[in-house]
PDB file of C-alpha atoms in Angstrom:
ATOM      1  CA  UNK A   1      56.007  44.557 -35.178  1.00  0.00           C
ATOM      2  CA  UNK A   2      57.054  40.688 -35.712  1.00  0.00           C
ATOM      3  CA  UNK A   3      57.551  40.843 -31.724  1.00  0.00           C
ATOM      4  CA  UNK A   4      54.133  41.998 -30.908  1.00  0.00           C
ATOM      5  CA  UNK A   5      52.692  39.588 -34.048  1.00  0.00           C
ATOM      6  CA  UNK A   6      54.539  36.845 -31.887  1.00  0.00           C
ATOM      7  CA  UNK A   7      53.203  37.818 -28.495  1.00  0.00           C
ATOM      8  CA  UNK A   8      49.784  38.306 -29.604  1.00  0.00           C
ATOM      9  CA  UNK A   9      50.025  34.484 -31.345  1.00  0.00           C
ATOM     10  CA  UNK A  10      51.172  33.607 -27.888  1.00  0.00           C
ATOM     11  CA  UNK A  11      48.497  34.928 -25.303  1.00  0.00           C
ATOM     12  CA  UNK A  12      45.674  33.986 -28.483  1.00  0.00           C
ATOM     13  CA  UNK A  13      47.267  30.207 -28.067  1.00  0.00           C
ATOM     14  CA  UNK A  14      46.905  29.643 -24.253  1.00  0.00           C
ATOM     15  CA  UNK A  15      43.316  31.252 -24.659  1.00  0.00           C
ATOM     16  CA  UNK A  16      43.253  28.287 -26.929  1.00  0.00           C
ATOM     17  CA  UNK A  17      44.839  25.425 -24.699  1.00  0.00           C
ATOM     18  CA  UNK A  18      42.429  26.537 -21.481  1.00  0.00           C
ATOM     19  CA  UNK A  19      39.347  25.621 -23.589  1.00  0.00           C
ATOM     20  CA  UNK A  20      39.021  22.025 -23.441  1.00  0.00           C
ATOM     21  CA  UNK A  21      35.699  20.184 -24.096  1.00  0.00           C
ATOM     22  CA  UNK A  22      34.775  17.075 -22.804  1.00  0.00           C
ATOM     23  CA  UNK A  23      31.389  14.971 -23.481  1.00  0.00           C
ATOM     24  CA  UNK A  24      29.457  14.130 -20.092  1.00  0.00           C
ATOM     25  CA  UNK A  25      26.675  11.733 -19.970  1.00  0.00           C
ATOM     26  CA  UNK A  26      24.093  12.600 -18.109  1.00  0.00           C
ATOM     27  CA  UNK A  27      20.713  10.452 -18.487  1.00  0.00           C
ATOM     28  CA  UNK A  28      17.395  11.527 -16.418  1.00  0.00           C
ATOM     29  CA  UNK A  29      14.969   8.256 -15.288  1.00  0.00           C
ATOM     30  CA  UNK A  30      11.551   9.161 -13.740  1.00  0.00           C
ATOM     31  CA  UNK A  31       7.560   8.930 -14.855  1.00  0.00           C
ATOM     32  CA  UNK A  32       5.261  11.594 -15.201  1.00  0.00           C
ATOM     33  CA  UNK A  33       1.721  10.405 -13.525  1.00  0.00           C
ATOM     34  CA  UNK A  34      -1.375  11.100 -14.494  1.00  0.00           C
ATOM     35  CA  UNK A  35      -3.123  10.399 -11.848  1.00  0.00           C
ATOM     36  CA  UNK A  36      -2.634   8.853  -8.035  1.00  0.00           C
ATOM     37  CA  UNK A  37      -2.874   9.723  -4.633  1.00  0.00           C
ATOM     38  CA  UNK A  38      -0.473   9.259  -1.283  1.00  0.00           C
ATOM     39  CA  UNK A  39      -1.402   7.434   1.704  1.00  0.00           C
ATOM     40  CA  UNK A  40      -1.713  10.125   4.760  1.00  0.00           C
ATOM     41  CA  UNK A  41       1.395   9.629   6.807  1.00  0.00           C
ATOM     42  CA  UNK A  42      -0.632   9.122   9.984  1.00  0.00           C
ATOM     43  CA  UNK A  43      -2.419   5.872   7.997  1.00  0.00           C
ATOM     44  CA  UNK A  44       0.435   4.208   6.647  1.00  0.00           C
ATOM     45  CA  UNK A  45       0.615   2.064  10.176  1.00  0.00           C
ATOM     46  CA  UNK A  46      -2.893   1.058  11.455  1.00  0.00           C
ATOM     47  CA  UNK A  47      -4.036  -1.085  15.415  1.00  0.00           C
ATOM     48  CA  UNK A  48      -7.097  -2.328  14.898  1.00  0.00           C
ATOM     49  CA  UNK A  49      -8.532  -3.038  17.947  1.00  0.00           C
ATOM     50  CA  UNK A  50     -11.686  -5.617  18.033  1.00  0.00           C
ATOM     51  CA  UNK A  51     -13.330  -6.331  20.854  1.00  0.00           C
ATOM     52  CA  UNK A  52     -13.203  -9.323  22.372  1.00  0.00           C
ATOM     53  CA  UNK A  53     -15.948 -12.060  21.665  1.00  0.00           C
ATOM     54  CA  UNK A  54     -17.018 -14.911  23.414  1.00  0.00           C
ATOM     55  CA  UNK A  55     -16.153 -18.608  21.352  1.00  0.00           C
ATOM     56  CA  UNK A  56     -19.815 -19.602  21.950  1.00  0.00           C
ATOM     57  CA  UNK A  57     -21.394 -16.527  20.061  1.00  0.00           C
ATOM     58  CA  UNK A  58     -19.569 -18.502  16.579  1.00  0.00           C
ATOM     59  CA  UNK A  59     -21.400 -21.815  17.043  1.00  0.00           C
ATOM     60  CA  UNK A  60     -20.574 -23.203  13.822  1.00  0.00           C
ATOM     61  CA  UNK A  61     -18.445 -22.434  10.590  1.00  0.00           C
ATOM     62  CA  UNK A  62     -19.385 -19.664   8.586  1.00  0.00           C
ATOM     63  CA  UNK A  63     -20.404 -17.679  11.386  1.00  0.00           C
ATOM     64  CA  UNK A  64     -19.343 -13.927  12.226  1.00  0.00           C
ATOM     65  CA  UNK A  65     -18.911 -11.526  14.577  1.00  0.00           C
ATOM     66  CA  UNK A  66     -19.679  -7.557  14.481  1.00  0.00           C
ATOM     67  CA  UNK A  67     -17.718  -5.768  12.144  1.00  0.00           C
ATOM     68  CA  UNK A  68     -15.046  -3.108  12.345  1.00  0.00           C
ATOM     69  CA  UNK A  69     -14.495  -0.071  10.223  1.00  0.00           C
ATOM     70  CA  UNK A  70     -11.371   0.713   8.850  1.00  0.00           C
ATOM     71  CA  UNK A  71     -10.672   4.452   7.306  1.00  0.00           C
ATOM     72  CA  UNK A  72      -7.558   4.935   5.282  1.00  0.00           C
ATOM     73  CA  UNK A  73      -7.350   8.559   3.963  1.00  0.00           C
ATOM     74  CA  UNK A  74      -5.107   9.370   0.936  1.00  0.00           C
ATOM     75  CA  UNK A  75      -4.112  13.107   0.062  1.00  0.00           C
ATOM     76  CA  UNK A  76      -2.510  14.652  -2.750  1.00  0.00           C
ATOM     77  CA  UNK A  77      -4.544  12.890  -5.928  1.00  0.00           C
ATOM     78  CA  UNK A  78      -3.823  14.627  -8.753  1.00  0.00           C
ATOM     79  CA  UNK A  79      -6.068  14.401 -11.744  1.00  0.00           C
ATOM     80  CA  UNK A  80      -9.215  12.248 -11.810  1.00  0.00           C
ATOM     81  CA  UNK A  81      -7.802   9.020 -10.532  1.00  0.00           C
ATOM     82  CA  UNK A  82     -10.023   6.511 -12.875  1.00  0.00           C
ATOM     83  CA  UNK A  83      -7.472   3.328 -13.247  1.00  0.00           C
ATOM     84  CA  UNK A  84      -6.767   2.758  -9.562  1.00  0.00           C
ATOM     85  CA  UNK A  85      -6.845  -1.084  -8.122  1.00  0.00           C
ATOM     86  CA  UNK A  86      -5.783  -1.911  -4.841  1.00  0.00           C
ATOM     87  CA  UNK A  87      -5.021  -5.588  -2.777  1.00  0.00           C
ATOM     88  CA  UNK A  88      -4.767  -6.635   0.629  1.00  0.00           C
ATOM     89  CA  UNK A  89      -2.685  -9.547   1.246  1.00  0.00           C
ATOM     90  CA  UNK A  90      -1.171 -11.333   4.404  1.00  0.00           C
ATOM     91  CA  UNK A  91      -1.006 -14.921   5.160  1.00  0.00           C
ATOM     92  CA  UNK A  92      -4.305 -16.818   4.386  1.00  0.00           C
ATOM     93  CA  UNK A  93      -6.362 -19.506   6.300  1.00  0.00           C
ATOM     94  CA  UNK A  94      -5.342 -22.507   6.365  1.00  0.00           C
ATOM     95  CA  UNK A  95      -8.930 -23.734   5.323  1.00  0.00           C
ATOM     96  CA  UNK A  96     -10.261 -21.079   3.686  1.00  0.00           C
ATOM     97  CA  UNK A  97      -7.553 -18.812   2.127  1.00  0.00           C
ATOM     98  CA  UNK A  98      -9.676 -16.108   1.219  1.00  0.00           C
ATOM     99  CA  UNK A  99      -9.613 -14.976   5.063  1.00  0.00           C
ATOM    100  CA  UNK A 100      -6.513 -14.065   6.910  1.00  0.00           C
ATOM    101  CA  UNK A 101      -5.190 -15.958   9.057  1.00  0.00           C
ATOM    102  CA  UNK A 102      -4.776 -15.625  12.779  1.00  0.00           C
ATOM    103  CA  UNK A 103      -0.648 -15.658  13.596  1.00  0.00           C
ATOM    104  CA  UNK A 104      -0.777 -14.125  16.781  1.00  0.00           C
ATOM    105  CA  UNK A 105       0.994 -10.847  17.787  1.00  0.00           C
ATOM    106  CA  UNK A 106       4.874 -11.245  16.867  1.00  0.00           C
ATOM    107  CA  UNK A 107       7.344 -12.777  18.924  1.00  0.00           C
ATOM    108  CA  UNK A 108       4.436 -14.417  20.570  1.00  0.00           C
ATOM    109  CA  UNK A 109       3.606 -18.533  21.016  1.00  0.00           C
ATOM    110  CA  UNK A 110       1.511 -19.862  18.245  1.00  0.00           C
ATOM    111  CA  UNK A 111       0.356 -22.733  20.974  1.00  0.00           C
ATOM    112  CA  UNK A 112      -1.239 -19.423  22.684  1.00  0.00           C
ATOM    113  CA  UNK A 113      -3.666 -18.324  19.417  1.00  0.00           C
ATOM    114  CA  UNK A 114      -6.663 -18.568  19.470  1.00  0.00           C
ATOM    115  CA  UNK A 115      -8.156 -21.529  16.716  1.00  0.00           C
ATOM    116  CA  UNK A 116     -11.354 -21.932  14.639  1.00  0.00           C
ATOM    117  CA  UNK A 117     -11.848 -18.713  12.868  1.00  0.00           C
ATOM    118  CA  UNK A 118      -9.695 -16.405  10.820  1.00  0.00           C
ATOM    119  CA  UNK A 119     -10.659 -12.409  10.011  1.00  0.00           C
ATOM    120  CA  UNK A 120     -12.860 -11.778   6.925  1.00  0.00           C
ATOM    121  CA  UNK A 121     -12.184  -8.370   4.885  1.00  0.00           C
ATOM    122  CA  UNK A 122     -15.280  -6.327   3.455  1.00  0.00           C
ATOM    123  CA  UNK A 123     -15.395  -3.495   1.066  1.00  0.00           C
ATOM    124  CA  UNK A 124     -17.391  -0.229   1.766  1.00  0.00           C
ATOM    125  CA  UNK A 125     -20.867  -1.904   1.031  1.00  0.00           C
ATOM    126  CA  UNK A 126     -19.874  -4.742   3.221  1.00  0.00           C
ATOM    127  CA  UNK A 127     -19.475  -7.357   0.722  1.00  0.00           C
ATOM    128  CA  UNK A 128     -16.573  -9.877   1.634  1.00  0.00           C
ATOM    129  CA  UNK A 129     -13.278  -9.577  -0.297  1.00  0.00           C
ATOM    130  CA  UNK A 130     -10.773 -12.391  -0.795  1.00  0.00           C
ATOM    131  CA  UNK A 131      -6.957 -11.925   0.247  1.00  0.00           C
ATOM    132  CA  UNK A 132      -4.338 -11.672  -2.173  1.00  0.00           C
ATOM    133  CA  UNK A 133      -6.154 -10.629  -5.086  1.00  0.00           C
ATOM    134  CA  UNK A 134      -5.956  -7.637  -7.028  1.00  0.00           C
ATOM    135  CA  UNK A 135      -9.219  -5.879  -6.863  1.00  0.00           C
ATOM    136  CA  UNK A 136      -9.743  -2.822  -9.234  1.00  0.00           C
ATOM    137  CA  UNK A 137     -11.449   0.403  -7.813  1.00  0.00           C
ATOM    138  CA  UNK A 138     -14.728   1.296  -9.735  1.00  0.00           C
ATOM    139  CA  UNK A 139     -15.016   4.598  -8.362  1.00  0.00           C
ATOM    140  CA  UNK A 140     -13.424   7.833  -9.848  1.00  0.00           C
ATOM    141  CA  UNK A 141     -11.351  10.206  -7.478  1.00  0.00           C
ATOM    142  CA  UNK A 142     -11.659  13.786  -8.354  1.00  0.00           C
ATOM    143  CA  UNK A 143     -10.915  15.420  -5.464  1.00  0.00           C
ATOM    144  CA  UNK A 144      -7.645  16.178  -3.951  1.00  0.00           C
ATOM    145  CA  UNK A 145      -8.182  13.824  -0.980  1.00  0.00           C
ATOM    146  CA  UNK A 146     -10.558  10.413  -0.668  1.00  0.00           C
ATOM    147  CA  UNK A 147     -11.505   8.142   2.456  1.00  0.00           C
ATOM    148  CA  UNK A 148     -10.985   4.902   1.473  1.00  0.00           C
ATOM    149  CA  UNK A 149     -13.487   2.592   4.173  1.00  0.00           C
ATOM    150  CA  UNK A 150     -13.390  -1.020   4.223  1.00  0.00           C
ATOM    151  CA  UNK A 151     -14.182  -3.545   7.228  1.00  0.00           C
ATOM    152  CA  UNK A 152     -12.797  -6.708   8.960  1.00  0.00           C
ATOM    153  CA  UNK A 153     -14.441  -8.535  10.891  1.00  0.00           C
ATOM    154  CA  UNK A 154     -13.953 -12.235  12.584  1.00  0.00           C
ATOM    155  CA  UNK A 155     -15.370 -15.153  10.827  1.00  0.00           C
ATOM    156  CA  UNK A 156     -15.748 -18.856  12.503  1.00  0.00           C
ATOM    157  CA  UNK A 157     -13.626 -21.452  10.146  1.00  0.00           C
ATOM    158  CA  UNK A 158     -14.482 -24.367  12.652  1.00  0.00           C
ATOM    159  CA  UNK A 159     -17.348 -25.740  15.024  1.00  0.00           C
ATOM    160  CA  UNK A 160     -14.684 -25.345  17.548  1.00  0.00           C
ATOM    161  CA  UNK A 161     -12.856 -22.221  18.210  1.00  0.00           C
ATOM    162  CA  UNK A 162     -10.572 -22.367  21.040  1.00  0.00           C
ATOM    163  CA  UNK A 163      -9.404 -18.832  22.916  1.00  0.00           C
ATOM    164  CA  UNK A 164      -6.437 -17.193  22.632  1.00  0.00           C
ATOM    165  CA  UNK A 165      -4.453 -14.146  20.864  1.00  0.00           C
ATOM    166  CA  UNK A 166      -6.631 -13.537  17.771  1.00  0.00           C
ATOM    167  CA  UNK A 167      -3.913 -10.605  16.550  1.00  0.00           C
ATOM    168  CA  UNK A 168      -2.998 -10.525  12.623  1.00  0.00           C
ATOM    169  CA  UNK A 169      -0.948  -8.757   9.775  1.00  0.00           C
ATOM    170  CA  UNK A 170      -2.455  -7.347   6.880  1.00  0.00           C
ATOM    171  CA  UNK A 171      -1.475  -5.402   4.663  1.00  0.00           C
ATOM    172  CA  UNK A 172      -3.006  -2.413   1.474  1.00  0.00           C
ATOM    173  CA  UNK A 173      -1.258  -1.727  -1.757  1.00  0.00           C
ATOM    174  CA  UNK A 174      -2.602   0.586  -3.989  1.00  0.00           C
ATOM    175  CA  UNK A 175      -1.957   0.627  -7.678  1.00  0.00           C
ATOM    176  CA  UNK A 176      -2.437   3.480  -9.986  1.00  0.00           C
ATOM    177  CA  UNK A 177      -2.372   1.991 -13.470  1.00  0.00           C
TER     178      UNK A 177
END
């Protein structure tokens, strides 16, 4: 009886010596929005294309040529997107930094842009926007996808504007807030 005492003490104790507990960390970062939308993959790169102008139809500063309308569709909004803002932003004008600034198409000659004017950005009513400011949205999303419109347009900076590539960068951020 002592012998099967002993042998039961035995098995019970490596029962024992397999069950080994050990403390594991494991922390979990992440939000939970409310509200916000994605871009639609096919927007997230954009050409513009504007059509090219004669110099002598922007006579003098201030002046502008025919707008272009710009569609960027976002998907997926979730809730009723109220707090949205959103910016564009890119290098501004040398004289007026509220416009972009004409850089030319990359890798290209800056002695081959064209001088003088610079590309103003409009909202959906077509009132002018300045670069690199954070502009909030007044309009609620409540749908599951939203066209956001804006325009740009070119916009004489000098009395003289001399030809050449009129190509620029500019760039949307969208903040959900």
């Amino acid at each position: 009886m002592n012998k099967l005492r002993f042998s039961l003490l035995l098995l019970s104790s490596l029962f024992c010596l397999s069950v080994y507990a050990e403390d594991v960390r494991v922390q979990i970062n992440g939000a939970v929005l409310k509200q916000s939308c994605n871009v639609k993959s096919g927007d997230l790169n954009k050409n513009i294309i504007f059509n090219d102008i004669d110099p002598q139809l922007l006579v003098s500063s201030g002046y502008s040529a025919e707008v272009n309308k710009v569609s960027i569709e976002l998907e997926n909004c979730t809730g009723n997107v109220a707090n949205m803002s959103y910016m564009f932003s890119g290098v501004g004008d040398d004289t007026y930094p509220e416009l972009l600034k004409i850089t030319g198409k990359a890798g290209g000659s800056p002695e081959a842009n064209a001088r003088g004017l610079a590309i103003e950005i409009l909202d959906a009513s077509k009132k002018a926007l300045s670069l690199n400011k954070k502009i909030n949205f007044s309009q609620e999303i409540n749908t599951s996808f939203f066209t956001f419109d804006f325009y740009l347009r070119y916009k004489s900076t000098s009395q003289n504007i001399d030809a050449g590539d009129a190509s620029a960068l500019l760039y949307l951020d969208f903040y959900y807030e």
